[in-house]
Structures are given as structure tokens and as C-alpha cells.
mmCIF file of C-alpha atoms in Angstrom:
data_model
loop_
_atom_site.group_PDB
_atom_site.id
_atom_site.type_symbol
_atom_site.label_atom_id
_atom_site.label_comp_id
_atom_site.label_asym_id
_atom_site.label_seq_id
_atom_site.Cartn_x
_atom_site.Cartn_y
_atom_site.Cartn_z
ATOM 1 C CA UNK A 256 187.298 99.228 1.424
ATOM 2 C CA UNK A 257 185.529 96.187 -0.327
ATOM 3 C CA UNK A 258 188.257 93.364 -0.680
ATOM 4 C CA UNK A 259 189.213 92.708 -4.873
ATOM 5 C CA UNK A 260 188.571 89.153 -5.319
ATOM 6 C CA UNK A 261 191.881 88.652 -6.523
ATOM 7 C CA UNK A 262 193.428 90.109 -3.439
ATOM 8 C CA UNK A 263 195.949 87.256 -1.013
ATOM 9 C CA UNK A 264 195.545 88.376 2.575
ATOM 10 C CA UNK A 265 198.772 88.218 4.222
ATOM 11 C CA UNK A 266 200.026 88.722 7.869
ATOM 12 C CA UNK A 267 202.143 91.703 8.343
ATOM 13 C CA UNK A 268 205.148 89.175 9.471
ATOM 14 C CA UNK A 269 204.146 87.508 6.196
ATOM 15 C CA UNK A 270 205.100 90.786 3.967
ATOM 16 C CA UNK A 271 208.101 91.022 6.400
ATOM 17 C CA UNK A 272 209.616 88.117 5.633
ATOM 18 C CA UNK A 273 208.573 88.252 2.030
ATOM 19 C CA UNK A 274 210.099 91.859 1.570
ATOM 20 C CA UNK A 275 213.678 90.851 3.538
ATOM 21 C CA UNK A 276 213.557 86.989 1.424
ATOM 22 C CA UNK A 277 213.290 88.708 -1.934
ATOM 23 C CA UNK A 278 216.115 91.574 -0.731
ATOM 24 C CA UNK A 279 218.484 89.227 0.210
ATOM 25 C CA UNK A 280 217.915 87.268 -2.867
ATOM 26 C CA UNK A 281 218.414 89.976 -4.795
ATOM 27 C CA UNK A 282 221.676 90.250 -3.285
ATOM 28 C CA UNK A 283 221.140 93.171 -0.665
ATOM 29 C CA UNK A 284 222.990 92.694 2.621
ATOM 30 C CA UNK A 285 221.158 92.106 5.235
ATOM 31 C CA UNK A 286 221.485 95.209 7.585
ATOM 32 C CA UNK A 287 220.074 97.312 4.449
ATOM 33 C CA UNK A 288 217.442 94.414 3.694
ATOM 34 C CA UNK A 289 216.148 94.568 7.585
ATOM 35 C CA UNK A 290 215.896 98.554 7.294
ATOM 36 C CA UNK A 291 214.327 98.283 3.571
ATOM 37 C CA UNK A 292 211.843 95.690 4.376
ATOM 38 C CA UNK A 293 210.200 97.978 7.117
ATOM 39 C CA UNK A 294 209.496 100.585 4.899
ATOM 40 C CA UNK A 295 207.515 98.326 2.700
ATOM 41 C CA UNK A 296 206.014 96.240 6.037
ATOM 42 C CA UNK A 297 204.814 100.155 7.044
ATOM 43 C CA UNK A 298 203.404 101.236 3.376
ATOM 44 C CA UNK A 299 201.117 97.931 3.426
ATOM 45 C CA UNK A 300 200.304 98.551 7.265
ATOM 46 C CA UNK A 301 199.201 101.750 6.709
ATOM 47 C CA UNK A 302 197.192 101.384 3.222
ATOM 48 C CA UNK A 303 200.080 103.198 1.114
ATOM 49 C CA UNK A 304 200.095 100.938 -1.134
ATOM 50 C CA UNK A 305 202.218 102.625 -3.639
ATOM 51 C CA UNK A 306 205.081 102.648 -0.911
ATOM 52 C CA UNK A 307 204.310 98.489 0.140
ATOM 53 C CA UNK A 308 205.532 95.700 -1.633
ATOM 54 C CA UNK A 309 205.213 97.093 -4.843
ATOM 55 C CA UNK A 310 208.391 98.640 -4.169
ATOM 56 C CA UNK A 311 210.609 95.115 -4.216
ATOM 57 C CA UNK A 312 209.651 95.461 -8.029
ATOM 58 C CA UNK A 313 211.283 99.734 -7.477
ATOM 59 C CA UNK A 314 214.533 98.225 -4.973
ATOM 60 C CA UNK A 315 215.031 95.294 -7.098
ATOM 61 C CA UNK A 316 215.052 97.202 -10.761
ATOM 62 C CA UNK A 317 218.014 99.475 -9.218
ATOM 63 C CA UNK A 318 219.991 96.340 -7.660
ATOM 64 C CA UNK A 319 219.828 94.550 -10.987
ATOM 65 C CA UNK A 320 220.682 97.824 -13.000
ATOM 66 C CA UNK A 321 223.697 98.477 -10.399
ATOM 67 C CA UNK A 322 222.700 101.616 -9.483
ATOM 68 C CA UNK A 323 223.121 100.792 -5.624
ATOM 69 C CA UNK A 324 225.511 99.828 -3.631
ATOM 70 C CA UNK A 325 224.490 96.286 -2.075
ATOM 71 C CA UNK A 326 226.516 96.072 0.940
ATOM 72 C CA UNK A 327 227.183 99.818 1.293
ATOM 73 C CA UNK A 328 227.922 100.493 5.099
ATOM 74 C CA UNK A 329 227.071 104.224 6.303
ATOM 75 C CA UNK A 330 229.904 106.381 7.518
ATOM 76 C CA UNK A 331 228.778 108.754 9.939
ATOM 77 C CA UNK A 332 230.430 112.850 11.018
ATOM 78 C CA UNK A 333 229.911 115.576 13.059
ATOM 79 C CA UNK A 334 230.420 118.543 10.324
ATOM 80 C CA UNK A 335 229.435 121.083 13.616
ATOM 81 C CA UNK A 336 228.151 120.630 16.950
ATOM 82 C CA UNK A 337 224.255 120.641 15.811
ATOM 83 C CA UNK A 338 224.989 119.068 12.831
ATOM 84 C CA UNK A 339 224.965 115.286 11.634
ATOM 85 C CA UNK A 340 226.014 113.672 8.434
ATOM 86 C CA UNK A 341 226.064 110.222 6.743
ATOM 87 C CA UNK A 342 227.694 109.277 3.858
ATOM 88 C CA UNK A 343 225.264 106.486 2.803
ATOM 89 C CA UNK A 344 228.534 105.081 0.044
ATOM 90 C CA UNK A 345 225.634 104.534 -2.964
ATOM 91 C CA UNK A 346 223.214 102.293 -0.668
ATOM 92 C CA UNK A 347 219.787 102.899 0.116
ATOM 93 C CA UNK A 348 218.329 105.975 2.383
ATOM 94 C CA UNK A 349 217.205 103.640 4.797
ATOM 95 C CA UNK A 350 220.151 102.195 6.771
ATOM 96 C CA UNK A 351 222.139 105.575 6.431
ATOM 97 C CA UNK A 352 219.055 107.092 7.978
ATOM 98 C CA UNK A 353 219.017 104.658 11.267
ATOM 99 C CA UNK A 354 222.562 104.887 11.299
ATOM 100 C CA UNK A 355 222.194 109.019 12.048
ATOM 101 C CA UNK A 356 218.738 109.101 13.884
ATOM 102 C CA UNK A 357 220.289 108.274 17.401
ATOM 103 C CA UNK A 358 223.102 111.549 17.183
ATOM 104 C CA UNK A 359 220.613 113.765 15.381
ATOM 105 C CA UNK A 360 218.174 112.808 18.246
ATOM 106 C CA UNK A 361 220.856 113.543 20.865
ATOM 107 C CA UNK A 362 221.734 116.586 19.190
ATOM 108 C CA UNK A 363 218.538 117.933 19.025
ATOM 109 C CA UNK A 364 217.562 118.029 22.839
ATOM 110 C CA UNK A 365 221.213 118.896 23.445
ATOM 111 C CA UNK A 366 221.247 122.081 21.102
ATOM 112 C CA UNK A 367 217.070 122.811 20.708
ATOM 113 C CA UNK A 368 217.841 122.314 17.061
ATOM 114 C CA UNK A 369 219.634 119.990 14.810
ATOM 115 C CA UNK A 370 220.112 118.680 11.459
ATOM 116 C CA UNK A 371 220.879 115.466 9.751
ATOM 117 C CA UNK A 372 222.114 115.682 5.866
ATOM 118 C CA UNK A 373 222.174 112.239 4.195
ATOM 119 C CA UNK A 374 224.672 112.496 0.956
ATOM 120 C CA UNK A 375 225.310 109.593 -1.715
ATOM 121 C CA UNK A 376 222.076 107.385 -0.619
ATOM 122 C CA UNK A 377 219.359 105.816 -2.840
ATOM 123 C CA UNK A 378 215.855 107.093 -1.881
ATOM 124 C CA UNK A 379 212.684 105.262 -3.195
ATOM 125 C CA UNK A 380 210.419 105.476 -0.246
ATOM 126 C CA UNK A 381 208.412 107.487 2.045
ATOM 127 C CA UNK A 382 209.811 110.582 4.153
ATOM 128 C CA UNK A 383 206.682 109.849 6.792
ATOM 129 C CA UNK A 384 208.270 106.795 8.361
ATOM 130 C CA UNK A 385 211.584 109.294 8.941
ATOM 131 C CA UNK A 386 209.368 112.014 10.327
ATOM 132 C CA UNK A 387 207.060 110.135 12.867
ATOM 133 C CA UNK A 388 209.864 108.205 14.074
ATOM 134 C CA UNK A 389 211.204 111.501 15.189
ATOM 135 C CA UNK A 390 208.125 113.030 16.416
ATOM 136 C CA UNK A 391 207.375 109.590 18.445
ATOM 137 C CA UNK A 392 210.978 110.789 20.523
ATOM 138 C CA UNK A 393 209.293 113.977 21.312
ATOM 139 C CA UNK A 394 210.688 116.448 18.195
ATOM 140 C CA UNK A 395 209.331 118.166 15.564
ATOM 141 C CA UNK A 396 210.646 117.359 12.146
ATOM 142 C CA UNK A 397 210.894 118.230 8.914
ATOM 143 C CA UNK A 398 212.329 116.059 5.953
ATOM 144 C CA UNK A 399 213.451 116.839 2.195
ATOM 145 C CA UNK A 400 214.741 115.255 -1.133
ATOM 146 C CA UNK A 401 215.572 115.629 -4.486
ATOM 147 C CA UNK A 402 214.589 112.776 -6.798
ATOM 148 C CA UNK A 403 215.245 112.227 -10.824
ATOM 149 C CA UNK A 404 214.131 114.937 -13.034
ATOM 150 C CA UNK A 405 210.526 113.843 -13.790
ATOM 151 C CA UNK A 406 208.262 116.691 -13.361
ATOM 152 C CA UNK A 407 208.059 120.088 -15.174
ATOM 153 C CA UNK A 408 208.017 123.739 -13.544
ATOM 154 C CA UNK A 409 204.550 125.875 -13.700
ATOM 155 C CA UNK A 410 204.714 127.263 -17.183
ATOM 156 C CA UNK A 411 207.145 124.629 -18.559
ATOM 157 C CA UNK A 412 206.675 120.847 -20.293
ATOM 158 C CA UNK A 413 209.820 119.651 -19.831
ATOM 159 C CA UNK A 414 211.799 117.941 -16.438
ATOM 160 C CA UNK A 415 213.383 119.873 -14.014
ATOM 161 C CA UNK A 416 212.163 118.811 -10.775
ATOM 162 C CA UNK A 417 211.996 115.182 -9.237
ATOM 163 C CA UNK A 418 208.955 114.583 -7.108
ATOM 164 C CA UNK A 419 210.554 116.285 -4.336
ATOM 165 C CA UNK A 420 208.550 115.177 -1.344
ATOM 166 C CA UNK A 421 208.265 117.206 1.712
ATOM 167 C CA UNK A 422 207.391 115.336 5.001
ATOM 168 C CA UNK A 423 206.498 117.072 8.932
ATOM 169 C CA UNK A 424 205.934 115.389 12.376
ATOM 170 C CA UNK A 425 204.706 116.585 15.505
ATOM 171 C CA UNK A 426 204.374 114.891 18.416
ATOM 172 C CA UNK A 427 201.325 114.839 20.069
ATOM 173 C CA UNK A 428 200.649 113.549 23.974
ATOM 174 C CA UNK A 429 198.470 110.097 24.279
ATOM 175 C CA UNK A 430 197.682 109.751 20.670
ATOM 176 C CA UNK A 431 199.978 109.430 16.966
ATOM 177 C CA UNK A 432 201.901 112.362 16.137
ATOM 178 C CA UNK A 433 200.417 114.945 13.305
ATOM 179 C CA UNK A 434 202.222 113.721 10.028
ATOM 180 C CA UNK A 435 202.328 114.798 6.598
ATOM 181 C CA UNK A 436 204.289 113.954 3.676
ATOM 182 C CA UNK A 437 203.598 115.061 0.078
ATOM 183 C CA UNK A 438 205.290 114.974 -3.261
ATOM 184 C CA UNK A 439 205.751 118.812 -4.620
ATOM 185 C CA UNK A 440 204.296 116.841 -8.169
ATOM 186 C CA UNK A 441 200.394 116.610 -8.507
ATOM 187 C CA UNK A 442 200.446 112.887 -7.803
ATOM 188 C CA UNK A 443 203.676 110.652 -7.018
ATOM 189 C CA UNK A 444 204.945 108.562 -9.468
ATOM 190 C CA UNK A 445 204.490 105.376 -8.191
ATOM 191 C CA UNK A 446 201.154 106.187 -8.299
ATOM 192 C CA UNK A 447 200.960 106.806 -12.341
ATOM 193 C CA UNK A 448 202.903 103.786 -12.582
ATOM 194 C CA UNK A 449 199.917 101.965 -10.394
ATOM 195 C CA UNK A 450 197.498 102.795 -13.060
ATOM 196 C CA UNK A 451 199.778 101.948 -15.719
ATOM 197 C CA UNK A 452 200.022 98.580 -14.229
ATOM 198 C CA UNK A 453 196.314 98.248 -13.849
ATOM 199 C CA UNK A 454 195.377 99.834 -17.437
ATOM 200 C CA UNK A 455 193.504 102.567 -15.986
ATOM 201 C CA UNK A 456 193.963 106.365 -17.283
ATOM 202 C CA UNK A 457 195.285 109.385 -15.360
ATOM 203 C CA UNK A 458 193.377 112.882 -14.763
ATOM 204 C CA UNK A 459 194.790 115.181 -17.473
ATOM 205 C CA UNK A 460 196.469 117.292 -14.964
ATOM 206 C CA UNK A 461 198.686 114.622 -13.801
ATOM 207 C CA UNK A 462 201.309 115.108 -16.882
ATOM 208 C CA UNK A 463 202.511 115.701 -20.293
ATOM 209 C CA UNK A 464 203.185 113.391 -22.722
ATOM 210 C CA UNK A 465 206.723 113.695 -24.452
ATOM 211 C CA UNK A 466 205.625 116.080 -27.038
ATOM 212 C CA UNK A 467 204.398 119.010 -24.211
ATOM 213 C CA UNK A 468 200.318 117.962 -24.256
ATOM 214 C CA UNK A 469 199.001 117.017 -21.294
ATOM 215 C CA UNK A 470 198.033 113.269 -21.252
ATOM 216 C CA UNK A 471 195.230 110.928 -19.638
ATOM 217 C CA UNK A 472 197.694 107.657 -20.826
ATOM 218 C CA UNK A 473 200.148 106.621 -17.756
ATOM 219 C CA UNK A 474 202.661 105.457 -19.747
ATOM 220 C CA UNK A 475 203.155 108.947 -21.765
ATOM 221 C CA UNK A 476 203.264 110.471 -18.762
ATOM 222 C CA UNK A 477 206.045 108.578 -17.466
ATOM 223 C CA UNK A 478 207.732 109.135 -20.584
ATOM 224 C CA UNK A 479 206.856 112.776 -20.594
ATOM 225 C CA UNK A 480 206.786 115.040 -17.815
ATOM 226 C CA UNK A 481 204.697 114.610 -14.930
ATOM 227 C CA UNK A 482 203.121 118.378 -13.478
ATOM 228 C CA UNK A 483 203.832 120.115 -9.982
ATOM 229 C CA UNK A 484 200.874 120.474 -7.632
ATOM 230 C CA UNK A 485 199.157 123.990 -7.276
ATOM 231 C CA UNK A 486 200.609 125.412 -10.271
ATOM 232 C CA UNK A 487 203.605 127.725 -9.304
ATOM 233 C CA UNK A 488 202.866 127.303 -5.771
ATOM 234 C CA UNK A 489 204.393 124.051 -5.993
ATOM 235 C CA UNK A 490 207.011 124.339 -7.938
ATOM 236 C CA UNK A 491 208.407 126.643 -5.899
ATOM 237 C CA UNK A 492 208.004 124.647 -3.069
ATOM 238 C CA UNK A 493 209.905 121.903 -5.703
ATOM 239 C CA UNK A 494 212.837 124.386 -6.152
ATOM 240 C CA UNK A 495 213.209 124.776 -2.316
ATOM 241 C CA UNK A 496 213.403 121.071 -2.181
ATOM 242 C CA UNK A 497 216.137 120.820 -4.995
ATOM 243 C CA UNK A 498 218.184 123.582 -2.830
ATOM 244 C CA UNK A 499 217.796 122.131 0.728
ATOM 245 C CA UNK A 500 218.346 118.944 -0.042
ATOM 246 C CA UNK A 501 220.940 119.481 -3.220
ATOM 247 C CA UNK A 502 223.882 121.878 -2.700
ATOM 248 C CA UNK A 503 223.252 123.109 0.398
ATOM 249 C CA UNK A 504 224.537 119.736 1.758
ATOM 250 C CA UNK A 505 226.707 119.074 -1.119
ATOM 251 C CA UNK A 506 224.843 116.577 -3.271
ATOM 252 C CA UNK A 507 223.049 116.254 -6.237
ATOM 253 C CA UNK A 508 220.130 118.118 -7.993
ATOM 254 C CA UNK A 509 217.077 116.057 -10.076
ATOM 255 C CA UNK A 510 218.710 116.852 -13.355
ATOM 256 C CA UNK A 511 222.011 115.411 -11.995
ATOM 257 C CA UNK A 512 220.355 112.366 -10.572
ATOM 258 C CA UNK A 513 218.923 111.514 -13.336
ATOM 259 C CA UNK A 514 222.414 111.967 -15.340
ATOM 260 C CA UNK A 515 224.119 109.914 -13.031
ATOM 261 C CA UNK A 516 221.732 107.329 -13.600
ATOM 262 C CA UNK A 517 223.245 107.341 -17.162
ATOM 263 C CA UNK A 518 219.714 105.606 -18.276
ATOM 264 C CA UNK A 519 219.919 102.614 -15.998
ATOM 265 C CA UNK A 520 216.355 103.106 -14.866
ATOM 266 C CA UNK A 521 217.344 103.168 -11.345
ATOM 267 C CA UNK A 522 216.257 105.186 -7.960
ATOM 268 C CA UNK A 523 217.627 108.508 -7.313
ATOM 269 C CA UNK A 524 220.911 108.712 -6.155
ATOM 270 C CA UNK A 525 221.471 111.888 -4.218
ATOM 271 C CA UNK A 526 220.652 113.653 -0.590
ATOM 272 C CA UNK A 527 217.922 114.309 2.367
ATOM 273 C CA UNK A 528 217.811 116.911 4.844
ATOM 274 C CA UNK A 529 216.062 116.260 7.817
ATOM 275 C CA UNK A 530 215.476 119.262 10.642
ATOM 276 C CA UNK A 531 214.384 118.159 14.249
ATOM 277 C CA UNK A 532 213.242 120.473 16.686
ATOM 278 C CA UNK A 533 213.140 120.087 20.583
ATOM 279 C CA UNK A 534 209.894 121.964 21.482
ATOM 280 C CA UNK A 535 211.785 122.097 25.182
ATOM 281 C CA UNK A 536 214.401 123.842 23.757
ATOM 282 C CA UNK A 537 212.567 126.679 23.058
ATOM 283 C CA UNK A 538 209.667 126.573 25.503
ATOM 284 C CA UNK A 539 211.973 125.096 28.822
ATOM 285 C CA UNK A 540 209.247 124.520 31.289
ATOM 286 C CA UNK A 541 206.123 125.622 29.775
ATOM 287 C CA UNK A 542 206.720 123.322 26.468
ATOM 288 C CA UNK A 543 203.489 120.771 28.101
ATOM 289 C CA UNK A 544 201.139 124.084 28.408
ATOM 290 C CA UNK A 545 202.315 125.497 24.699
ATOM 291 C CA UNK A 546 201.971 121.214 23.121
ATOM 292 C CA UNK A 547 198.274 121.781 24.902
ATOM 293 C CA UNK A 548 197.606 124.910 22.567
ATOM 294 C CA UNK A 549 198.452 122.796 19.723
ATOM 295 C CA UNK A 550 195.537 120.067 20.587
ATOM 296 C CA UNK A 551 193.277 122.721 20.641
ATOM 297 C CA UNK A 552 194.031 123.902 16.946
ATOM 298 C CA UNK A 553 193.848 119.736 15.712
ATOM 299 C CA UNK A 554 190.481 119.669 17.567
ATOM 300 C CA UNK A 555 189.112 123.025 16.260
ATOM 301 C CA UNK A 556 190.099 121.157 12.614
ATOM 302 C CA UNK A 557 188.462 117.735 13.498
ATOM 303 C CA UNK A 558 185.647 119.072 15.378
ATOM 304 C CA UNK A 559 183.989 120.793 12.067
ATOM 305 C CA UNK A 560 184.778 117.042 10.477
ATOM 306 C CA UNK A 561 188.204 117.760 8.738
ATOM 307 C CA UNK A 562 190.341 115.398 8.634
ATOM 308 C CA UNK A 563 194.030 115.715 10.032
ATOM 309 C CA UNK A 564 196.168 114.150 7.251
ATOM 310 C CA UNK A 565 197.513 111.267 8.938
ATOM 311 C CA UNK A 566 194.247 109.836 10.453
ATOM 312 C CA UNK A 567 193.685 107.763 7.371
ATOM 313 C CA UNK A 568 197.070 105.561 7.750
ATOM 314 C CA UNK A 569 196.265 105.541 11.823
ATOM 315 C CA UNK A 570 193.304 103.945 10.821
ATOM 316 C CA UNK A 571 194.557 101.693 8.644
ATOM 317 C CA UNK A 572 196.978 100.669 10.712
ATOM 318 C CA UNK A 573 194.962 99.634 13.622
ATOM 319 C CA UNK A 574 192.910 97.632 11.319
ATOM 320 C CA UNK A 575 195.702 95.797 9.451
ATOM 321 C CA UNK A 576 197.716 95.188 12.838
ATOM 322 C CA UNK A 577 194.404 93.780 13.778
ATOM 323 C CA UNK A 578 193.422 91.785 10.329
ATOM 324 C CA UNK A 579 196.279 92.115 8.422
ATOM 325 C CA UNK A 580 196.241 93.015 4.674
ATOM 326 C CA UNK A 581 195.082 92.464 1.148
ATOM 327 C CA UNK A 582 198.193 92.201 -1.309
ATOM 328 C CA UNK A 583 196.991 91.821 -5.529
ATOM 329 C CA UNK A 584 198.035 88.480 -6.753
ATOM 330 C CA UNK A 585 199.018 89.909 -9.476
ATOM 331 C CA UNK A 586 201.662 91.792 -7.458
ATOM 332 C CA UNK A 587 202.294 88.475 -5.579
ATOM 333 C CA UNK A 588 202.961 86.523 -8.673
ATOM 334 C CA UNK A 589 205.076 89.869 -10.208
ATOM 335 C CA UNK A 590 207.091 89.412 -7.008
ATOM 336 C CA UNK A 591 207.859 85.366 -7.126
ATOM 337 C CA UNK A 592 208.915 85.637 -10.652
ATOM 338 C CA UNK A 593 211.470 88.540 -9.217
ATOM 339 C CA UNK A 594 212.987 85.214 -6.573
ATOM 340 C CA UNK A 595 212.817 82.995 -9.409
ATOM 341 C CA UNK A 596 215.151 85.173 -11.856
ATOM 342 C CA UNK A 597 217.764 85.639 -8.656
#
């Protein structure tokens, strides 16, 4: 990637303590400003830069709009033996998510199965961090959300769906575990906002603007209705998400999100699902020779030259943890006028 002139290369510890500086500023506590600055320390690691330190300007918007709770403090319970739930009061995902991890790990190698629901939590970021975390311990996992209502169903113009990501980990022996994570929308939404930011137009098959026609401006499509993914395929997949992750564990759909939200502007407010899976507890002792068969389907994909999805951010990890990264100024000076107003 050739470096923009107007880029600021910063340490990783540098967008650390920039991320946790401008949370607590902006009032968060600091056990969720610790857990919310990692997110945004992994997006720039990994080159997601739509998931980095752009999203102080996403955290901060919903503090200042008081659509999270600052110092909410998770309340964990046992609904059933396999089962896990946190009650994240109105806070964001993050610290209700490390405050579950450690029982739904437990539970999974205990059981072969388990599940963690997290209810009442603000979700802006990634599922991947969530999912490799879990496949690093040795599980398979699967995560789910609901967001706002911002995209349309196949056939429709109008919001229904949020972005409704969809994340998986597997762990792998001696090298990163497989991970994907992907928004049942054609794009996500921080990235339309990205190019609204930078001026740039949008495909035409990223969204409608507010009148139904699909849209090459950013900013109509963020005011319109952005489009699913694979045309019905995905917004099924969308619906799934809005089940899973919405009544099934008692919380609320896109539609209600975005209701709640009363106009505020802020992140989603709702629930997560995430499923992890003890490959021992279904294979007992032949779980190495059955992980083995699984190598050889990765290297029958990379050895034609595919690419397994997460090798990108593994690669851009190793060089940032090496180099560090290149952060727009713009963004930089976006971000310092954000301390400034605290």
C-alpha cells in the first residue's frame, strides 16, 4: 500500500493511548475505555480501517447523544447449565463481552457446546476480535447481531435490516485461526460513511437514496437505505441474524433499535449471540487427526492461490506490529477537536 502523504505514522501504543485518552475524556469509565480502545488498537493493526480510530468519532457521537451508559458495569447469569448471559445495563458490547468470555469458555469444554447471549449492550465494532479470541482457546465460534434498521430486504427500498454482521473462528494448530466476519449488507456502513468523508462516490449497488433509486452519492445512501449482499441470499441470512440475535435471547430487533434510539444518532442498542464449540467434545481423542483434515481443505484453497479470508489482516498485522501504522491527519485533527470540545 503506497503511504498518502498526508498520512501520521503512529505506534500501535500510540493509538492505544490515544483511543483510551479521548474515551475517558469523553467521560467513559475506564474498565469500558480499556476494552473499547482494543478494538480500535486491533482495526488499525490489522488494516480495518473502518473499525480503527475512526470509531472514537462512532463511540464518542453515542456518549455525547446519551445513548450509552458510561459507567455501565455487566451483570453476569447462568440461564442453564450451557448457557451464559450478560446484561451489559446500556454500555458498550465490549466489556459485557470480556466479562462472559471466561464462563462461556468454561462452559464450552465442560458441555461440547455453549452459548453466550449479550442483552442491553451498545455494539459499534467488529464481531472478528470476539471470534478469534475464542478460536485462539481452542473453540469454534460463531457470532451474531442486530444493528439499526439501515438496509432494505431483496425486493424492497425501505429499512428493515441493520447490517447484521455474521463472524466464524476456527482454530488452527501453529498458525492464526480461519476467521471471517461479514456484514449481511453489500458493504458496511462505516465504509459508505468513509467515502462520504473523503468525497468519493459509492458503486450503485451499495444503496438507495431516500426516494427508492439506487444511488452512487454516500450521503443519500446513508439517508436512504443501504442494500443486502447477494440479493435474497443475504437477506435471508439478515433475517436469521435479526432472529438469533433479537428475540430468541430477548432483545431487540433493527427496527426497534433504531426506535429506541428516538433519533439521537447513536449505536445500536440491542443483543449478540455468540456459539462456541469444543471440537473435543465431539471428536474425544481423535479431535488432532479430524483438525488435520481441516488443514488439508485451507491448503487445497491456498494452493490454487485463493486466499483464506483472514490472511489479509494476518498480514497486516505482522507488518504494523513490526512498523506500525499510517493514521489520515485529517482523522487525527477530527479526533483532537473531539478532546478539545470535552
Amino acid at each position: 500500500m503506497t503511504a498518502d502523504a498526508a498520512d501520521i505514522a503512529m505506534s500501535l501504543d500510540a493509538v492505544r493511548t490515544l483511543a483510551r485518552t479521548t474515551l475517558l475524556r469523553a467521560g467513559l469509565s475506564a474498565p469500558h475505555a480499556d476494552a473499547v480502545a482494543e478494538t480500535m488498537v486491533a482495526g488499525e493493526r490489522d488494516g480495518c480501517t473502518s473499525h480503527g480510530l475512526y470509531r472514537l468519532l462512532v463511540a464518542t457521537n453515542s456518549i455525547r447523544a446519551g445513548t450509552v451508559r458510561t459507567d455501565a458495569v455487566p451483570t453476569r447469569s447462568e440461564p442453564a447449565r450451557a448457557l451464559v448471559r450478560v446484561d451489559g445495563g446500556g454500555g458498550f458490547a465490549q466489556l459485557a463481552f470480556e466479562t462472559g468470555r471466561g464462563m462461556l469458555v468454561e462452559k464450552a469444554r465442560a458441555y461440547g457446546i455453549a452459548a453466550l447471549a449479550l442483552n442491553n449492550v451498545v455494539h459499534f465494532a467488529a464481531l472478528w476480535p470476539e471470534v478469534e479470541w475464542l478460536a485462539d482457546q481452542g473453540l469454534v465460534a460463531l457470532a451474531f447481531t442486530p444493528s439499526h434498521a439501515w438496509v432494505a430486504p431483496a425486493g424492497g427500498t425501505k429499512p428493515v435490516f441493520g447490517t447484521n454482521p455474521i463472524a466464524f473462528g476456527w482454530p488452527r494448530p501453529d498458525t492464526p485461526p480461519f476467521v471471517f466476519d461479514f456484514a449481511t449488507s453489500a458493504v458496511a456502513r462505516g465504509e459508505i460513511e468513509l467515502h462520504r468523508r473523503a468525497g468519493r462516490s459509492i458503486p450503485d449497488n451499495w444503496g438507495y437514496d431516500a426516494d427508492g433509486a439506487p444511488t452512487t452519492d454516500a450521503l443519500a445512501a446513508l439517508n436512504g437505505a443501504m442494500r443486502t449482499f447477494g440479493g435474497h441470499k443475504g437477506s435471508a441470512l439478515a433475517a436469521m441474524v435479526e432472529l438469533i440475535a433479537g428475540p430468541l435471547i430477548g432483545d431487540l430487533t433493527s427496527r426497534e433499535s433504531i426506535v429506541a434510539d428516538g433519533g439521537a444518532g447513536g449505536s445500536p442498542l440491542g443483543g449478540e449471540l455468540i456459539l462456541a464449540i469444543d471440537p473435543a467434545g465431539f471428536l474425544g481423542d481423535a479431535v488432532d487427526a479430524h483438525l488435520v483434515r481441516a488443514e488439508r481443505l485451507f491448503a487445497a484453497i491456498q494452493g490454487q492461490g485463493a486466499r483464506l479470508p483472514s490472511q489479509r489482516r494476518y498480514a497486516a498485522r505482522a507488518e504494523s506490529l513490526a512498523h506500525g501504522v499510517r493514521v489520515p491527519a485529517r482523522l487525527l485533527a477530527d479526533i483532537a477537536a473531539l478532546v478539545e470540545q470535552a
